Amino acid sequence: MKRTLLAIIAIFTVFAQSVVAQNVTGQNADVAIRFYDRTMYYPGDAENNPVYVHVTVRNTGSDTLRFKLADDRMFSIDFTAFTVKNAQLAATERLTRKRTTNQTVYFREISLEPGEEYSFVENLKDYLVVDEPSIYYIKLTFYPELYRNPKVKLSSNRLSLEVRPSPTAAAGTVLPVKAEVATLLQPEAISPDKVIEQTIIARQKSLWDQYFLYMDLEEMLKRDPGRSRRYNSVGADERSQMLRSFKSDLMQQRIDSDIVAIPLKFTIDTTTYSQTEGSVKVIEWFKNETYLERKMYTYFVRQRDGIWQIYDYTVDNLGTE
């Protein structure tokens, strides 16, 4: 009689676990992520420049959804992130240490009725080492039976995360906004020659936020006929993705290398403009191993709502020194 009772209990335990697994890995549950209080993100410094991600688990089925949620979320979720070159980010030492140390994991049982959802916020940098500026594609894995039962899991949607070069490289250069408040950068109604001057200085200091501040990325993308045709033929979401990719490619100098080349020095030659259109000619010097290369850049600018923006450029070689 005792053995029969134990067998019945075991059967019911296995059945209950299988119900939870079916709920989460089938069509009855969904996990979604989005950025929480999105701002500008820089490498490192998880405490002062966190990447907060809002996580939502939702019951999309017709039955009650039950799962476990660890008090320490590191035993309930995982983040994965890949660069545009498909290189995966490493886990933090803190995460690895917790996962490999024997300890008691405290958790709660969560029940969601049909249509209900449960949300929480986590710092991505607590899970992954983000030490280089790049575009990253991130996903989340949710473990409803905790990390120690990784076979039962649910994957989220994918987000695109842009990590910009650290603004601390701005030492010694006067620019319109201090690096410490880069999140508040706004273009100002300054003259075309000042727009070009500040853009070039920002590039010399690798301050990408300020470099793109006066640039019409959409028009710059359309300089290439092939990219322009594709851009004009797709919807709004894909256009946004194309602009993000274009920006990332510029930052990594994979395309349009002339516009992101870093001059050793420069001087404004001539500036001409009407009420809405203008051009600024700049002589720029580039250092090679044994000589200086001199080029004439002509930046074409256009005024929109009182702000001058760069929308095109040409380059002429002036010889060497």
mmCIF file of C-alpha atoms in Angstrom:
data_model
loop_
_atom_site.group_PDB
_atom_site.id
_atom_site.type_symbol
_atom_site.label_atom_id
_atom_site.label_comp_id
_atom_site.label_asym_id
_atom_site.label_seq_id
_atom_site.Cartn_x
_atom_site.Cartn_y
_atom_site.Cartn_z
ATOM 1 C CA MET A 1 0.000 0.000 0.000
ATOM 2 C CA LYS A 2 2.852 2.352 0.894
ATOM 3 C CA ARG A 3 4.687 1.633 -2.374
ATOM 4 C CA THR A 4 1.500 2.228 -4.348
ATOM 5 C CA LEU A 5 0.968 5.601 -2.633
ATOM 6 C CA LEU A 6 4.572 6.672 -3.369
ATOM 7 C CA ALA A 7 4.183 5.673 -6.994
ATOM 8 C CA ILE A 8 0.992 7.740 -7.320
ATOM 9 C CA ILE A 9 2.709 10.764 -5.751
ATOM 10 C CA ALA A 10 5.668 10.395 -8.117
ATOM 11 C CA ILE A 11 3.336 10.177 -11.128
ATOM 12 C CA PHE A 12 1.485 13.316 -10.078
ATOM 13 C CA THR A 13 4.798 15.155 -9.481
ATOM 14 C CA VAL A 14 6.081 14.309 -12.951
ATOM 15 C CA PHE A 15 2.704 15.254 -14.448
ATOM 16 C CA ALA A 16 2.701 18.636 -12.670
ATOM 17 C CA GLN A 17 6.225 19.391 -13.887
ATOM 18 C CA SER A 18 5.298 18.444 -17.447
ATOM 19 C CA VAL A 19 2.281 20.778 -17.359
ATOM 20 C CA VAL A 20 4.493 23.711 -16.347
ATOM 21 C CA ALA A 21 7.016 22.843 -19.052
ATOM 22 C CA GLN A 22 4.319 22.629 -21.701
ATOM 23 C CA ASN A 23 2.878 25.959 -20.619
ATOM 24 C CA VAL A 24 6.188 27.742 -20.912
ATOM 25 C CA THR A 25 7.769 26.102 -23.933
ATOM 26 C CA GLY A 26 4.594 25.833 -25.977
ATOM 27 C CA GLN A 27 2.187 28.517 -27.108
ATOM 28 C CA ASN A 28 0.858 29.490 -23.670
ATOM 29 C CA ALA A 29 3.560 31.875 -22.474
ATOM 30 C CA ASP A 30 5.632 34.693 -23.859
ATOM 31 C CA VAL A 31 8.643 36.642 -22.594
ATOM 32 C CA ALA A 32 9.406 40.074 -24.020
ATOM 33 C CA ILE A 33 12.172 42.598 -23.361
ATOM 34 C CA ARG A 34 12.592 46.317 -23.973
ATOM 35 C CA PHE A 35 14.960 49.013 -22.768
ATOM 36 C CA TYR A 36 13.893 50.680 -19.527
ATOM 37 C CA ASP A 37 14.518 54.424 -19.269
ATOM 38 C CA ARG A 38 16.695 54.296 -22.392
ATOM 39 C CA THR A 39 19.679 56.648 -22.542
ATOM 40 C CA MET A 40 23.162 56.725 -24.100
ATOM 41 C CA TYR A 41 25.229 53.656 -23.263
ATOM 42 C CA TYR A 42 29.008 53.485 -22.905
ATOM 43 C CA PRO A 43 31.427 50.596 -22.230
ATOM 44 C CA GLY A 44 31.988 49.312 -18.710
ATOM 45 C CA ASP A 45 30.860 51.016 -15.481
ATOM 46 C CA ALA A 46 27.840 48.833 -14.736
ATOM 47 C CA GLU A 47 26.910 50.899 -11.702
ATOM 48 C CA ASN A 48 26.990 54.431 -13.163
ATOM 49 C CA ASN A 49 26.051 53.593 -16.756
ATOM 50 C CA PRO A 50 23.749 50.558 -16.492
ATOM 51 C CA VAL A 51 21.768 49.045 -19.349
ATOM 52 C CA TYR A 52 18.420 48.445 -17.697
ATOM 53 C CA VAL A 53 16.187 45.955 -19.488
ATOM 54 C CA HIS A 54 12.482 45.591 -18.714
ATOM 55 C CA VAL A 55 11.430 41.913 -18.743
ATOM 56 C CA THR A 56 7.792 40.805 -19.037
ATOM 57 C CA VAL A 57 6.443 37.266 -18.736
ATOM 58 C CA ARG A 58 2.895 36.977 -20.068
ATOM 59 C CA ASN A 59 0.319 34.177 -19.992
ATOM 60 C CA THR A 60 -0.984 33.932 -23.551
ATOM 61 C CA GLY A 61 -2.894 30.683 -23.004
ATOM 62 C CA SER A 62 -6.265 29.768 -21.540
ATOM 63 C CA ASP A 63 -5.043 28.039 -18.357
ATOM 64 C CA THR A 64 -3.205 29.240 -15.257
ATOM 65 C CA LEU A 65 0.526 29.619 -15.870
ATOM 66 C CA ARG A 66 2.873 28.712 -12.996
ATOM 67 C CA PHE A 67 6.613 29.213 -12.794
ATOM 68 C CA LYS A 68 9.413 29.801 -10.303
ATOM 69 C CA LEU A 69 11.194 33.146 -10.025
ATOM 70 C CA ALA A 70 14.462 33.333 -8.078
ATOM 71 C CA ASP A 71 14.978 36.204 -5.652
ATOM 72 C CA ASP A 72 18.378 36.546 -7.332
ATOM 73 C CA ARG A 73 17.327 36.866 -10.965
ATOM 74 C CA MET A 74 20.660 35.422 -12.133
ATOM 75 C CA PHE A 75 19.144 32.008 -11.453
ATOM 76 C CA SER A 76 16.058 32.770 -13.564
ATOM 77 C CA ILE A 77 17.364 34.531 -16.677
ATOM 78 C CA ASP A 78 20.286 34.743 -19.065
ATOM 79 C CA PHE A 79 21.298 37.451 -21.519
ATOM 80 C CA THR A 80 23.155 36.727 -24.740
ATOM 81 C CA ALA A 81 24.612 39.400 -26.995
ATOM 82 C CA PHE A 82 26.386 39.281 -30.340
ATOM 83 C CA THR A 83 28.258 41.971 -32.270
ATOM 84 C CA VAL A 84 27.531 42.729 -35.915
ATOM 85 C CA LYS A 85 30.455 40.360 -36.659
ATOM 86 C CA ASN A 86 28.678 37.587 -34.719
ATOM 87 C CA ALA A 87 31.139 37.606 -31.793
ATOM 88 C CA GLN A 88 29.445 36.733 -28.493
ATOM 89 C CA LEU A 89 29.935 38.753 -25.318
ATOM 90 C CA ALA A 90 31.398 36.942 -22.321
ATOM 91 C CA ALA A 91 29.587 36.463 -19.022
ATOM 92 C CA THR A 92 30.649 38.603 -16.069
ATOM 93 C CA GLU A 93 32.853 37.130 -13.365
ATOM 94 C CA ARG A 94 30.074 37.766 -10.855
ATOM 95 C CA LEU A 95 27.583 35.691 -12.849
ATOM 96 C CA THR A 96 30.052 32.843 -13.384
ATOM 97 C CA ARG A 97 30.989 32.773 -9.697
ATOM 98 C CA LYS A 98 27.354 32.583 -8.585
ATOM 99 C CA ARG A 99 26.511 29.833 -11.062
ATOM 100 C CA THR A 100 29.487 27.692 -10.029
ATOM 101 C CA THR A 101 29.213 28.088 -6.243
ATOM 102 C CA ASN A 102 27.138 25.764 -4.084
ATOM 103 C CA GLN A 103 24.394 27.853 -2.497
ATOM 104 C CA THR A 104 20.729 27.820 -1.637
ATOM 105 C CA VAL A 105 18.565 29.483 -4.276
ATOM 106 C CA TYR A 106 15.469 31.173 -2.840
ATOM 107 C CA PHE A 107 12.516 31.583 -5.139
ATOM 108 C CA ARG A 108 8.803 32.339 -5.326
ATOM 109 C CA GLU A 109 6.045 30.487 -7.113
ATOM 110 C CA ILE A 110 4.296 32.860 -9.522
ATOM 111 C CA SER A 111 0.818 32.154 -10.916
ATOM 112 C CA LEU A 112 -0.567 34.095 -13.869
ATOM 113 C CA GLU A 113 -4.128 33.841 -15.084
ATOM 114 C CA PRO A 114 -4.856 34.113 -18.829
ATOM 115 C CA GLY A 115 -3.865 37.569 -20.081
ATOM 116 C CA GLU A 116 -1.908 38.481 -16.935
ATOM 117 C CA GLU A 117 1.763 39.375 -16.950
ATOM 118 C CA TYR A 118 4.645 39.805 -14.517
ATOM 119 C CA SER A 119 7.501 42.281 -15.062
ATOM 120 C CA PHE A 120 10.855 43.171 -13.527
ATOM 121 C CA VAL A 121 13.969 45.155 -14.494
ATOM 122 C CA GLU A 122 17.559 43.878 -14.705
ATOM 123 C CA ASN A 123 20.914 45.456 -15.550
ATOM 124 C CA LEU A 124 22.386 43.766 -18.620
ATOM 125 C CA LYS A 125 25.905 44.710 -17.510
ATOM 126 C CA ASP A 126 25.534 42.526 -14.410
ATOM 127 C CA TYR A 127 25.347 39.553 -16.787
ATOM 128 C CA LEU A 128 27.621 40.424 -19.723
ATOM 129 C CA VAL A 129 30.975 42.160 -20.137
ATOM 130 C CA VAL A 130 30.310 45.205 -22.319
ATOM 131 C CA ASP A 131 33.765 46.741 -22.763
ATOM 132 C CA GLU A 132 33.815 47.860 -26.406
ATOM 133 C CA PRO A 133 31.730 50.382 -28.383
ATOM 134 C CA SER A 134 29.673 48.586 -31.024
ATOM 135 C CA ILE A 135 26.195 47.599 -32.094
ATOM 136 C CA TYR A 136 25.020 44.531 -30.171
ATOM 137 C CA TYR A 137 22.017 42.289 -30.708
ATOM 138 C CA ILE A 138 20.701 41.004 -27.400
ATOM 139 C CA LYS A 139 18.204 38.344 -26.350
ATOM 140 C CA LEU A 140 17.012 36.974 -23.045
ATOM 141 C CA THR A 141 16.434 33.376 -21.987
ATOM 142 C CA PHE A 142 13.952 32.771 -19.172
ATOM 143 C CA TYR A 143 14.137 29.589 -17.039
ATOM 144 C CA PRO A 144 10.715 28.909 -15.418
ATOM 145 C CA GLU A 145 12.198 26.006 -13.439
ATOM 146 C CA LEU A 146 15.333 28.032 -12.578
ATOM 147 C CA TYR A 147 18.753 27.913 -14.206
ATOM 148 C CA ARG A 148 19.523 24.478 -12.797
ATOM 149 C CA ASN A 149 16.878 23.023 -15.113
ATOM 150 C CA PRO A 150 17.969 24.710 -18.375
ATOM 151 C CA LYS A 151 16.003 22.315 -20.593
ATOM 152 C CA VAL A 152 12.831 24.221 -19.710
ATOM 153 C CA LYS A 153 13.321 27.701 -21.159
ATOM 154 C CA LEU A 154 11.721 30.469 -23.184
ATOM 155 C CA SER A 155 13.467 32.943 -25.517
ATOM 156 C CA SER A 156 12.590 36.618 -25.873
ATOM 157 C CA ASN A 157 12.494 38.998 -28.804
ATOM 158 C CA ARG A 158 15.763 40.594 -29.994
ATOM 159 C CA LEU A 159 16.895 44.155 -29.228
ATOM 160 C CA SER A 160 19.561 46.278 -30.896
ATOM 161 C CA LEU A 161 21.903 47.940 -28.393
ATOM 162 C CA GLU A 162 24.236 50.750 -29.458
ATOM 163 C CA VAL A 163 27.219 51.213 -27.141
ATOM 164 C CA ARG A 164 29.096 54.412 -27.947
ATOM 165 C CA PRO A 165 32.753 55.270 -27.310
ATOM 166 C CA SER A 166 33.370 56.653 -23.849
ATOM 167 C CA PRO A 167 33.087 60.459 -23.732
ATOM 168 C CA THR A 168 36.119 60.740 -21.449
ATOM 169 C CA ALA A 169 38.303 61.199 -24.544
ATOM 170 C CA ALA A 170 37.220 64.845 -24.727
ATOM 171 C CA ALA A 171 40.046 66.170 -22.599
ATOM 172 C CA GLY A 172 41.354 69.548 -23.620
ATOM 173 C CA THR A 173 38.855 70.426 -26.357
ATOM 174 C CA VAL A 174 36.096 72.965 -25.954
ATOM 175 C CA LEU A 175 32.875 71.595 -27.392
ATOM 176 C CA PRO A 176 29.276 72.794 -27.003
ATOM 177 C CA VAL A 177 28.287 70.255 -24.360
ATOM 178 C CA LYS A 178 30.446 68.722 -21.666
ATOM 179 C CA ALA A 179 31.084 64.987 -21.854
ATOM 180 C CA GLU A 180 29.552 64.442 -18.423
ATOM 181 C CA VAL A 181 26.142 65.556 -19.695
ATOM 182 C CA ALA A 182 26.315 63.965 -23.124
ATOM 183 C CA THR A 183 22.795 62.600 -22.663
ATOM 184 C CA LEU A 184 21.510 66.184 -22.972
ATOM 185 C CA LEU A 185 23.193 66.965 -26.297
ATOM 186 C CA GLN A 186 21.065 69.159 -28.539
ATOM 187 C CA PRO A 187 22.098 70.853 -31.800
ATOM 188 C CA GLU A 188 22.436 74.626 -31.596
ATOM 189 C CA ALA A 189 21.664 77.382 -34.107
ATOM 190 C CA ILE A 190 25.303 78.062 -35.011
ATOM 191 C CA SER A 191 26.820 79.087 -38.350
ATOM 192 C CA PRO A 192 27.790 76.500 -41.024
ATOM 193 C CA ASP A 193 31.539 76.959 -40.452
ATOM 194 C CA LYS A 194 31.077 76.346 -36.708
ATOM 195 C CA VAL A 195 29.026 73.231 -37.470
ATOM 196 C CA ILE A 196 31.888 71.833 -39.558
ATOM 197 C CA GLU A 197 34.541 72.874 -37.061
ATOM 198 C CA GLN A 198 32.775 71.175 -34.155
ATOM 199 C CA THR A 199 32.059 68.051 -36.219
ATOM 200 C CA ILE A 200 35.730 67.628 -37.186
ATOM 201 C CA ILE A 201 36.937 68.234 -33.626
ATOM 202 C CA ALA A 202 34.437 65.670 -32.354
ATOM 203 C CA ARG A 203 35.832 63.135 -34.835
ATOM 204 C CA GLN A 204 39.405 63.892 -33.769
ATOM 205 C CA LYS A 205 38.382 63.125 -30.188
ATOM 206 C CA SER A 206 36.205 60.081 -31.107
ATOM 207 C CA LEU A 207 33.134 61.757 -29.609
ATOM 208 C CA TRP A 208 30.565 60.023 -31.767
ATOM 209 C CA ASP A 209 27.547 61.661 -30.093
ATOM 210 C CA GLN A 210 28.814 65.094 -31.065
ATOM 211 C CA TYR A 211 30.141 63.936 -34.426
ATOM 212 C CA PHE A 212 26.637 62.865 -35.558
ATOM 213 C CA LEU A 213 24.915 65.829 -33.908
ATOM 214 C CA TYR A 214 24.810 67.975 -37.077
ATOM 215 C CA MET A 215 24.722 65.186 -39.648
ATOM 216 C CA ASP A 216 21.673 64.289 -41.737
ATOM 217 C CA LEU A 217 22.234 60.527 -41.698
ATOM 218 C CA GLU A 218 19.328 59.815 -44.015
ATOM 219 C CA GLU A 219 20.739 62.050 -46.759
ATOM 220 C CA MET A 220 24.261 60.766 -46.197
ATOM 221 C CA LEU A 221 23.012 57.192 -46.582
ATOM 222 C CA LYS A 222 21.298 58.127 -49.857
ATOM 223 C CA ARG A 223 24.584 59.316 -51.383
ATOM 224 C CA ASP A 224 25.048 55.733 -52.532
ATOM 225 C CA PRO A 225 22.504 54.945 -55.329
ATOM 226 C CA GLY A 226 22.152 51.294 -54.293
ATOM 227 C CA ARG A 227 21.482 52.116 -50.635
ATOM 228 C CA SER A 228 19.131 54.914 -51.707
ATOM 229 C CA ARG A 229 17.009 52.598 -53.877
ATOM 230 C CA ARG A 230 16.712 50.035 -51.132
ATOM 231 C CA TYR A 231 15.968 52.675 -48.474
ATOM 232 C CA ASN A 232 13.160 54.158 -50.578
ATOM 233 C CA SER A 233 11.598 50.747 -51.217
ATOM 234 C CA VAL A 234 11.237 49.507 -47.617
ATOM 235 C CA GLY A 235 8.960 50.349 -44.684
ATOM 236 C CA ALA A 236 9.625 52.545 -41.668
ATOM 237 C CA ASP A 237 10.979 49.767 -39.408
ATOM 238 C CA GLU A 238 13.511 48.574 -41.971
ATOM 239 C CA ARG A 239 14.529 52.160 -42.708
ATOM 240 C CA SER A 240 15.295 52.677 -39.030
ATOM 241 C CA GLN A 241 17.362 49.496 -39.037
ATOM 242 C CA MET A 242 19.227 50.645 -42.162
ATOM 243 C CA LEU A 243 20.073 53.961 -40.502
ATOM 244 C CA ARG A 244 21.347 52.182 -37.375
ATOM 245 C CA SER A 245 23.478 49.846 -39.485
ATOM 246 C CA PHE A 246 24.774 52.758 -41.574
ATOM 247 C CA LYS A 247 25.764 54.616 -38.411
ATOM 248 C CA SER A 248 27.496 51.530 -37.032
ATOM 249 C CA ASP A 249 29.382 50.993 -40.300
ATOM 250 C CA LEU A 250 30.581 54.599 -40.245
ATOM 251 C CA MET A 251 31.795 54.244 -36.666
ATOM 252 C CA GLN A 252 33.759 51.130 -37.606
ATOM 253 C CA GLN A 253 35.018 52.757 -40.837
ATOM 254 C CA ARG A 254 33.630 49.991 -43.029
ATOM 255 C CA ILE A 255 32.056 52.430 -45.525
ATOM 256 C CA ASP A 256 32.475 56.056 -46.673
ATOM 257 C CA SER A 257 35.930 56.179 -45.097
ATOM 258 C CA ASP A 258 36.605 59.754 -46.277
ATOM 259 C CA ILE A 259 33.924 61.301 -44.073
ATOM 260 C CA VAL A 260 35.166 59.525 -40.922
ATOM 261 C CA ALA A 261 38.901 59.899 -41.624
ATOM 262 C CA ILE A 262 40.693 61.670 -38.770
ATOM 263 C CA PRO A 263 42.762 64.697 -39.838
ATOM 264 C CA LEU A 264 45.927 65.635 -38.009
ATOM 265 C CA LYS A 265 44.936 69.292 -38.430
ATOM 266 C CA PHE A 266 42.550 71.403 -40.494
ATOM 267 C CA THR A 267 41.711 74.950 -41.446
ATOM 268 C CA ILE A 268 38.461 76.473 -42.692
ATOM 269 C CA ASP A 269 39.110 77.868 -46.190
ATOM 270 C CA THR A 270 35.834 79.440 -47.407
ATOM 271 C CA THR A 271 32.229 79.460 -46.287
ATOM 272 C CA THR A 272 29.289 80.454 -48.488
ATOM 273 C CA TYR A 273 25.601 80.114 -47.709
ATOM 274 C CA SER A 274 22.144 81.495 -48.395
ATOM 275 C CA GLN A 275 19.126 81.282 -46.076
ATOM 276 C CA THR A 276 18.714 77.520 -46.583
ATOM 277 C CA GLU A 277 21.783 76.101 -48.407
ATOM 278 C CA GLY A 278 25.519 76.419 -47.942
ATOM 279 C CA SER A 279 28.966 74.908 -48.372
ATOM 280 C CA VAL A 280 32.139 74.974 -46.306
ATOM 281 C CA LYS A 281 35.572 74.259 -47.818
ATOM 282 C CA VAL A 282 38.143 72.867 -45.410
ATOM 283 C CA ILE A 283 41.800 71.978 -45.992
ATOM 284 C CA GLU A 284 42.663 68.887 -43.965
ATOM 285 C CA TRP A 285 46.046 67.222 -43.378
ATOM 286 C CA PHE A 286 46.374 63.467 -42.871
ATOM 287 C CA LYS A 287 49.509 61.851 -41.499
ATOM 288 C CA ASN A 288 51.044 58.917 -43.349
ATOM 289 C CA GLU A 289 54.251 57.139 -42.357
ATOM 290 C CA THR A 290 56.696 59.547 -44.018
ATOM 291 C CA TYR A 291 54.602 62.453 -45.285
ATOM 292 C CA LEU A 292 51.470 64.558 -44.828
ATOM 293 C CA GLU A 293 48.636 64.234 -47.326
ATOM 294 C CA ARG A 294 46.607 67.386 -47.963
ATOM 295 C CA LYS A 295 42.960 67.299 -49.079
ATOM 296 C CA MET A 296 40.209 69.798 -49.764
ATOM 297 C CA TYR A 297 36.879 68.771 -48.241
ATOM 298 C CA THR A 298 33.722 70.543 -49.357
ATOM 299 C CA TYR A 299 30.870 69.998 -46.911
ATOM 300 C CA PHE A 300 27.361 70.786 -48.140
ATOM 301 C CA VAL A 301 24.914 71.950 -45.477
ATOM 302 C CA ARG A 302 21.193 72.618 -45.357
ATOM 303 C CA GLN A 303 19.163 74.505 -42.764
ATOM 304 C CA ARG A 304 16.168 72.873 -41.107
ATOM 305 C CA ASP A 305 14.282 74.557 -38.281
ATOM 306 C CA GLY A 306 17.182 76.947 -37.741
ATOM 307 C CA ILE A 307 19.804 74.157 -37.528
ATOM 308 C CA TRP A 308 22.471 73.595 -40.181
ATOM 309 C CA GLN A 309 23.040 69.930 -41.081
ATOM 310 C CA ILE A 310 25.658 68.191 -43.232
ATOM 311 C CA TYR A 311 23.980 66.228 -46.025
ATOM 312 C CA ASP A 312 26.777 65.702 -48.597
ATOM 313 C CA TYR A 313 30.500 66.202 -49.192
ATOM 314 C CA THR A 314 33.251 65.935 -51.799
ATOM 315 C CA VAL A 315 37.013 65.366 -51.458
ATOM 316 C CA ASP A 316 39.830 66.662 -53.689
ATOM 317 C CA ASN A 317 43.470 65.644 -53.281
ATOM 318 C CA LEU A 318 45.874 68.588 -52.996
ATOM 319 C CA GLY A 319 49.132 66.638 -52.937
ATOM 320 C CA THR A 320 51.618 65.839 -50.210
ATOM 321 C CA GLU A 321 54.015 67.713 -47.925
#
